[in-house]
Amino acid sequence: MFSNKRNGMRENERFNTNSTISGSKNSEEDSSLQLARAIAEAADDRKASDIVILGVTELCYLTDYFVIVSGFSKTQVRAIADSIEDKTQKELQRTPLRTEGKAEGTWILQDYGDVIVHTLLPTEREYYNLEAFWGHAERIPFQLSQSIGE
């Protein structure tokens, strides 16, 4: 319905005590993290600010990661979302299961199942304060492209 994470096979794998550590669960987690990082890179390519990747696997049954980013205008928020869709489609052959908020352009949510992306204007981001709500989540390091060459 809402997320790949909730499909029967995925849930069974998460609770299967016979699965090995090097089995499909780890490769699934690796592909989820790879997707989250690709999303963050695509957002960075469009000059998104305050890019945060949160690991919520242990806290949330909906998804494994949240990627939260800010854009400074409705046009930039839409451009960031488009960049994310383009990069994930080209590099990982993934498209969002659902996208909400593109028409308004103040908060766009893209649901990839194992990764949910929130692209917000600063006012919405400050008001809803998702990082504080998920404050106990693991912050995944992400290096911005500007600092790579330095």
XYZ file of N, CA and C in Angstrom:
450
model
N 0.822 -1.184 0.000
C 0.000 0.000 0.000
C 0.867 1.248 0.000
N 1.519 1.596 1.128
C 2.273 2.828 1.242
C 3.757 2.598 1.018
N 4.246 1.414 1.335
C 5.680 1.244 1.379
C 6.086 -0.179 1.053
N 7.223 -0.310 0.355
C 7.783 -1.626 0.098
C 8.123 -2.344 1.391
N 8.472 -1.594 2.409
C 8.907 -2.195 3.658
C 7.802 -3.031 4.286
N 6.561 -2.693 4.030
C 5.461 -3.406 4.662
C 5.014 -4.627 3.877
N 5.613 -4.920 2.734
C 5.136 -6.091 2.013
C 5.498 -7.355 2.781
N 4.770 -8.415 2.571
C 4.927 -9.622 3.361
C 6.322 -10.208 3.338
N 6.957 -10.252 2.185
C 8.273 -10.847 2.083
C 9.276 -10.072 2.937
N 9.241 -8.789 2.871
C 10.190 -7.971 3.627
C 10.001 -8.159 5.121
N 8.768 -8.130 5.581
C 8.515 -8.298 7.003
C 8.945 -9.689 7.468
N 8.676 -10.713 6.668
C 9.088 -12.056 7.042
C 10.599 -12.157 7.145
N 11.328 -11.513 6.233
C 12.786 -11.538 6.276
C 13.297 -10.864 7.544
N 12.663 -9.766 7.960
C 13.123 -9.036 9.137
C 13.015 -9.885 10.397
N 12.045 -10.766 10.482
C 11.809 -11.528 11.695
C 12.174 -12.993 11.567
N 12.780 -13.384 10.461
C 13.174 -14.759 10.254
C 14.468 -15.037 11.018
N 14.380 -15.855 12.033
C 15.556 -16.140 12.849
C 16.525 -17.071 12.140
N 16.114 -17.709 11.061
C 16.997 -18.610 10.336
C 17.855 -17.898 9.305
N 17.589 -16.612 9.044
C 18.386 -15.912 8.040
C 19.766 -15.622 8.596
N 20.747 -15.571 7.699
C 22.116 -15.316 8.109
C 22.413 -13.837 8.060
N 23.458 -13.449 8.759
C 23.857 -12.040 8.781
C 24.229 -11.563 7.386
N 24.837 -12.404 6.588
C 25.265 -11.979 5.254
C 24.192 -12.224 4.207
N 22.993 -12.497 4.627
C 21.907 -12.814 3.702
C 21.306 -11.600 3.043
N 20.097 -11.757 2.532
C 19.456 -10.715 1.736
C 19.124 -9.474 2.551
N 18.956 -9.589 3.853
C 18.615 -8.418 4.659
C 19.711 -7.367 4.574
N 20.987 -7.799 4.703
C 22.082 -6.841 4.624
C 22.167 -6.198 3.256
N 21.981 -6.975 2.200
C 22.030 -6.378 0.864
C 20.860 -5.431 0.669
N 19.716 -5.734 1.288
C 18.568 -4.847 1.219
C 18.858 -3.545 1.952
N 19.467 -3.644 3.132
C 19.839 -2.451 3.885
C 20.874 -1.642 3.113
N 21.844 -2.317 2.511
C 22.860 -1.624 1.718
C 22.223 -0.892 0.546
N 21.258 -1.517 -0.133
C 20.610 -0.853 -1.267
C 19.747 0.314 -0.782
N 19.172 0.203 0.402
C 18.394 1.307 0.951
C 19.293 2.488 1.277
N 20.437 2.214 1.883
C 21.388 3.280 2.198
C 21.955 3.886 0.924
N 22.223 3.056 -0.060
C 22.703 3.554 -1.359
C 21.663 4.501 -1.969
N 20.408 4.133 -1.897
C 19.330 4.981 -2.399
C 19.280 6.293 -1.628
N 19.357 6.231 -0.306
C 19.315 7.449 0.514
C 20.472 8.382 0.154
N 21.649 7.832 -0.037
C 22.807 8.664 -0.390
C 22.665 9.248 -1.794
N 22.140 8.474 -2.731
C 21.916 8.988 -4.091
C 20.903 10.132 -4.065
N 19.889 10.001 -3.236
C 18.888 11.056 -3.083
C 19.531 12.314 -2.515
N 20.358 12.144 -1.493
C 21.047 13.293 -0.892
C 21.964 13.965 -1.913
N 22.664 13.179 -2.712
C 23.540 13.739 -3.754
C 22.736 14.515 -4.792
N 21.596 13.969 -5.205
C 20.748 14.650 -6.187
C 20.233 15.970 -5.620
N 19.880 15.979 -4.356
C 19.430 17.217 -3.709
C 20.575 18.226 -3.652
N 21.749 17.751 -3.313
C 22.928 18.610 -3.257
C 23.245 19.196 -4.629
N 23.040 18.420 -5.676
C 23.270 18.904 -7.050
C 22.405 20.105 -7.379
N 21.260 20.214 -6.734
C 20.336 21.333 -6.950
C 20.430 22.364 -5.826
N 21.558 22.337 -5.120
C 21.861 23.320 -4.068
C 20.875 23.298 -2.911
N 20.373 22.119 -2.580
C 19.551 21.989 -1.377
C 20.425 22.290 -0.170
N 19.796 22.737 0.903
C 20.563 23.022 2.120
C 20.113 22.104 3.244
N 20.930 22.039 4.277
C 20.617 21.269 5.485
C 20.167 19.840 5.163
N 20.978 19.144 4.391
C 20.652 17.772 4.000
C 20.929 16.837 5.178
N 19.903 16.088 5.567
C 20.014 15.171 6.693
C 19.493 13.807 6.253
N 20.262 12.766 6.575
C 19.811 11.388 6.378
C 19.638 10.778 7.758
N 18.444 10.275 8.022
C 18.150 9.649 9.306
C 17.867 8.164 9.107
N 18.558 7.321 9.852
C 18.290 5.889 9.847
C 17.214 5.577 10.862
N 16.060 5.138 10.392
C 14.922 4.894 11.281
C 14.456 3.441 11.256
N 15.303 2.555 10.767
C 14.931 1.144 10.643
C 14.390 0.573 11.943
N 15.054 0.864 13.043
C 14.661 0.306 14.335
C 13.506 1.063 14.994
N 13.151 2.221 14.458
C 12.152 3.084 15.085
C 10.827 3.153 14.348
N 10.824 2.788 13.080
C 9.665 3.048 12.227
C 9.424 1.864 11.300
N 8.204 1.401 11.251
C 7.901 0.277 10.367
C 7.639 0.732 8.925
N 7.508 2.033 8.688
C 7.192 2.532 7.351
C 8.368 2.520 6.397
N 9.572 2.749 6.909
C 10.716 2.955 6.040
C 12.006 2.685 6.794
N 13.116 2.678 6.074
C 14.433 2.511 6.685
C 15.141 3.844 6.896
N 14.937 4.779 5.971
C 15.638 6.069 6.030
C 14.698 7.204 5.672
N 14.926 8.345 6.310
C 14.345 9.612 5.896
C 15.484 10.464 5.362
N 15.236 11.143 4.266
C 16.150 12.169 3.786
C 15.363 13.468 3.852
N 15.900 14.436 4.580
C 15.217 15.713 4.784
C 16.118 16.808 4.229
N 15.565 17.639 3.341
C 16.335 18.712 2.716
C 15.485 19.968 2.613
N 16.166 21.108 2.458
C 15.470 22.387 2.285
C 15.808 23.000 0.944
N 14.812 23.673 0.377
C 14.984 24.516 -0.798
C 14.450 25.894 -0.445
N 14.959 26.921 -1.105
C 14.642 28.291 -0.692
C 13.496 28.953 -1.452
N 12.934 28.242 -2.417
C 11.757 28.750 -3.129
C 10.946 27.547 -3.596
N 9.700 27.784 -3.945
C 8.870 26.701 -4.461
C 9.481 26.096 -5.723
N 10.058 26.961 -6.557
C 10.700 26.484 -7.781
C 11.877 25.582 -7.455
N 12.694 25.976 -6.476
C 13.839 25.151 -6.111
C 13.390 23.837 -5.459
N 12.376 23.879 -4.633
C 11.865 22.660 -4.011
C 11.427 21.674 -5.087
N 10.719 22.152 -6.097
C 10.294 21.287 -7.210
C 11.499 20.774 -7.998
N 12.484 21.648 -8.238
C 13.685 21.249 -8.980
C 14.462 20.175 -8.226
N 14.538 20.299 -6.921
C 15.215 19.283 -6.104
C 14.488 17.943 -6.241
N 13.166 17.969 -6.123
C 12.380 16.735 -6.249
C 12.559 16.112 -7.630
N 12.564 16.939 -8.676
C 12.776 16.429 -10.038
C 14.167 15.828 -10.188
N 15.174 16.474 -9.611
C 16.540 15.973 -9.672
C 16.654 14.608 -8.980
N 15.973 14.472 -7.860
C 15.969 13.198 -7.130
C 15.346 12.106 -7.986
N 14.208 12.403 -8.598
C 13.545 11.409 -9.451
C 14.424 11.023 -10.621
N 15.048 12.012 -11.278
C 15.911 11.738 -12.430
C 17.093 10.856 -12.046
N 17.787 11.214 -10.968
C 18.984 10.470 -10.556
C 18.638 9.044 -10.129
N 17.590 8.884 -9.348
C 17.248 7.537 -8.889
C 16.774 6.661 -10.042
N 16.095 7.259 -11.003
C 15.642 6.493 -12.167
C 16.833 6.076 -13.024
N 17.725 7.008 -13.325
C 18.867 6.724 -14.204
C 19.877 5.790 -13.562
N 20.220 6.043 -12.301
C 21.305 5.291 -11.673
C 20.857 4.021 -10.964
N 19.645 4.019 -10.428
C 19.204 2.880 -9.620
C 17.922 2.229 -10.136
N 17.377 2.753 -11.238
C 16.128 2.248 -11.804
C 15.014 2.196 -10.761
N 14.936 3.266 -9.966
C 13.906 3.382 -8.930
C 13.076 4.632 -9.188
N 11.790 4.495 -9.009
C 10.887 5.636 -9.078
C 10.073 5.661 -7.781
N 9.629 6.839 -7.378
C 8.844 6.876 -6.140
C 7.535 6.116 -6.291
N 7.133 5.456 -5.226
C 5.839 4.781 -5.211
C 4.717 5.801 -5.174
N 5.011 6.922 -4.525
C 4.022 7.994 -4.382
C 4.763 9.302 -4.181
N 4.229 10.370 -4.767
C 4.756 11.719 -4.572
C 3.593 12.614 -4.201
N 3.793 13.414 -3.167
C 2.751 14.345 -2.707
C 3.337 15.744 -2.587
N 2.525 16.755 -2.893
C 2.884 18.142 -2.634
C 3.586 18.885 -3.755
N 3.759 18.264 -4.924
C 4.480 18.937 -6.010
C 3.753 20.180 -6.502
N 2.448 20.142 -6.548
C 1.688 21.293 -7.032
C 1.909 22.511 -6.141
N 1.909 22.296 -4.833
C 2.094 23.407 -3.895
C 3.548 23.852 -3.837
N 4.467 22.884 -3.808
C 5.890 23.202 -3.809
C 6.445 23.707 -2.493
N 5.704 23.537 -1.403
C 6.218 23.972 -0.100
C 6.796 22.806 0.696
N 6.235 21.610 0.489
C 6.726 20.387 1.124
C 6.396 19.248 0.174
N 7.413 18.689 -0.427
C 7.213 17.557 -1.338
C 7.693 16.298 -0.639
N 6.831 15.312 -0.585
C 7.166 14.011 -0.019
C 7.260 13.016 -1.155
N 8.380 12.294 -1.217
C 8.573 11.235 -2.202
C 8.805 9.932 -1.431
N 7.924 8.972 -1.659
C 7.990 7.688 -0.960
C 8.587 6.642 -1.887
N 9.790 6.191 -1.559
C 10.456 5.127 -2.308
C 10.316 3.782 -1.602
N 9.506 3.718 -0.580
C 9.347 2.487 0.185
C 10.361 2.418 1.299
N 11.585 2.091 0.971
C 12.625 1.975 1.988
C 13.282 3.308 2.323
N 12.984 4.344 1.538
C 13.463 5.705 1.806
C 12.309 6.667 1.550
N 12.089 7.585 2.485
C 11.089 8.633 2.299
C 11.820 9.970 2.317
N 11.554 10.782 1.298
C 12.228 12.064 1.132
C 11.262 13.192 1.457
N 11.743 14.145 2.257
C 10.996 15.354 2.587
C 11.806 16.533 2.061
N 11.265 17.254 1.082
C 11.904 18.458 0.566
C 10.993 19.620 0.933
N 11.498 20.526 1.778
C 10.653 21.558 2.369
C 11.249 22.950 2.204
N 10.363 23.941 2.203
C 10.800 25.319 2.374
C 11.257 25.480 3.831
N 12.151 26.414 4.114
C 12.637 26.585 5.492
C 11.530 26.836 6.517
N 10.488 27.569 6.142
C 9.408 27.845 7.101
C 8.673 26.563 7.491
N 8.392 25.695 6.521
C 7.734 24.416 6.807
C 8.654 23.505 7.607
N 9.915 23.520 7.247
C 10.861 22.652 7.954
C 10.993 23.062 9.426
N 11.050 24.352 9.655
C 11.146 24.837 11.030
C 9.871 24.531 11.815
N 8.722 24.733 11.190
C 7.449 24.521 11.870
C 7.247 23.048 12.244
N 7.457 22.134 11.273
C 7.197 20.717 11.523
C 8.345 20.025 12.250
N 9.550 20.545 12.125
C 10.719 20.102 12.881
C 10.854 18.577 12.936
N 10.921 17.960 11.768
C 10.998 16.506 11.670
C 12.239 15.940 12.361
N 13.345 16.673 12.302
C 14.568 16.189 12.949
C 14.374 16.049 14.454
N 13.646 16.962 15.065
C 13.394 16.867 16.502
C 12.440 15.712 16.800
N 11.423 15.558 15.963
C 10.473 14.463 16.159
C 11.182 13.118 16.089
N 12.123 12.991 15.144
C 12.908 11.767 14.977
C 14.303 11.945 15.577
N 14.403 12.728 16.644
C 15.686 13.059 17.253
C 16.471 11.864 17.754
N 15.820 10.775 18.057
C 16.495 9.575 18.536
C 16.949 8.668 17.394
N 16.708 9.102 16.154
C 17.144 8.330 14.987
C 18.644 8.514 14.764
N 19.238 7.530 14.112
C 20.655 7.595 13.775
C 20.865 8.584 12.630
N 21.780 9.529 12.818
C 22.138 10.445 11.734
C 23.231 9.803 10.910
N 22.979 9.678 9.607
C 23.930 9.057 8.693
C 24.796 10.158 8.099
N 26.120 10.036 8.197
C 26.998 11.073 7.645
C 26.812 11.209 6.130
N 26.788 12.445 5.682
C 26.712 12.746 4.260
C 27.632 13.918 3.980
N 28.560 13.715 3.042
C 29.515 14.757 2.707
C 29.011 15.539 1.501
N 28.882 16.853 1.678
C 28.414 17.712 0.601
C 29.456 17.817 -0.503
N 28.998 18.011 -1.743
C 29.911 18.075 -2.882
C 30.886 19.244 -2.774
N 30.472 20.368 -2.167
C 31.345 21.522 -2.048
C 32.588 21.203 -1.219
N 32.468 20.319 -0.243
C 33.600 20.028 0.631
C 34.447 18.873 0.118
N 34.016 18.203 -0.942
C 34.782 17.063 -1.471
C 36.102 17.530 -2.058
N 36.105 18.624 -2.788
C 37.310 19.093 -3.453
C 38.258 19.867 -2.546
N 37.833 20.182 -1.346
C 38.670 20.966 -0.448
C 39.654 20.124 0.314
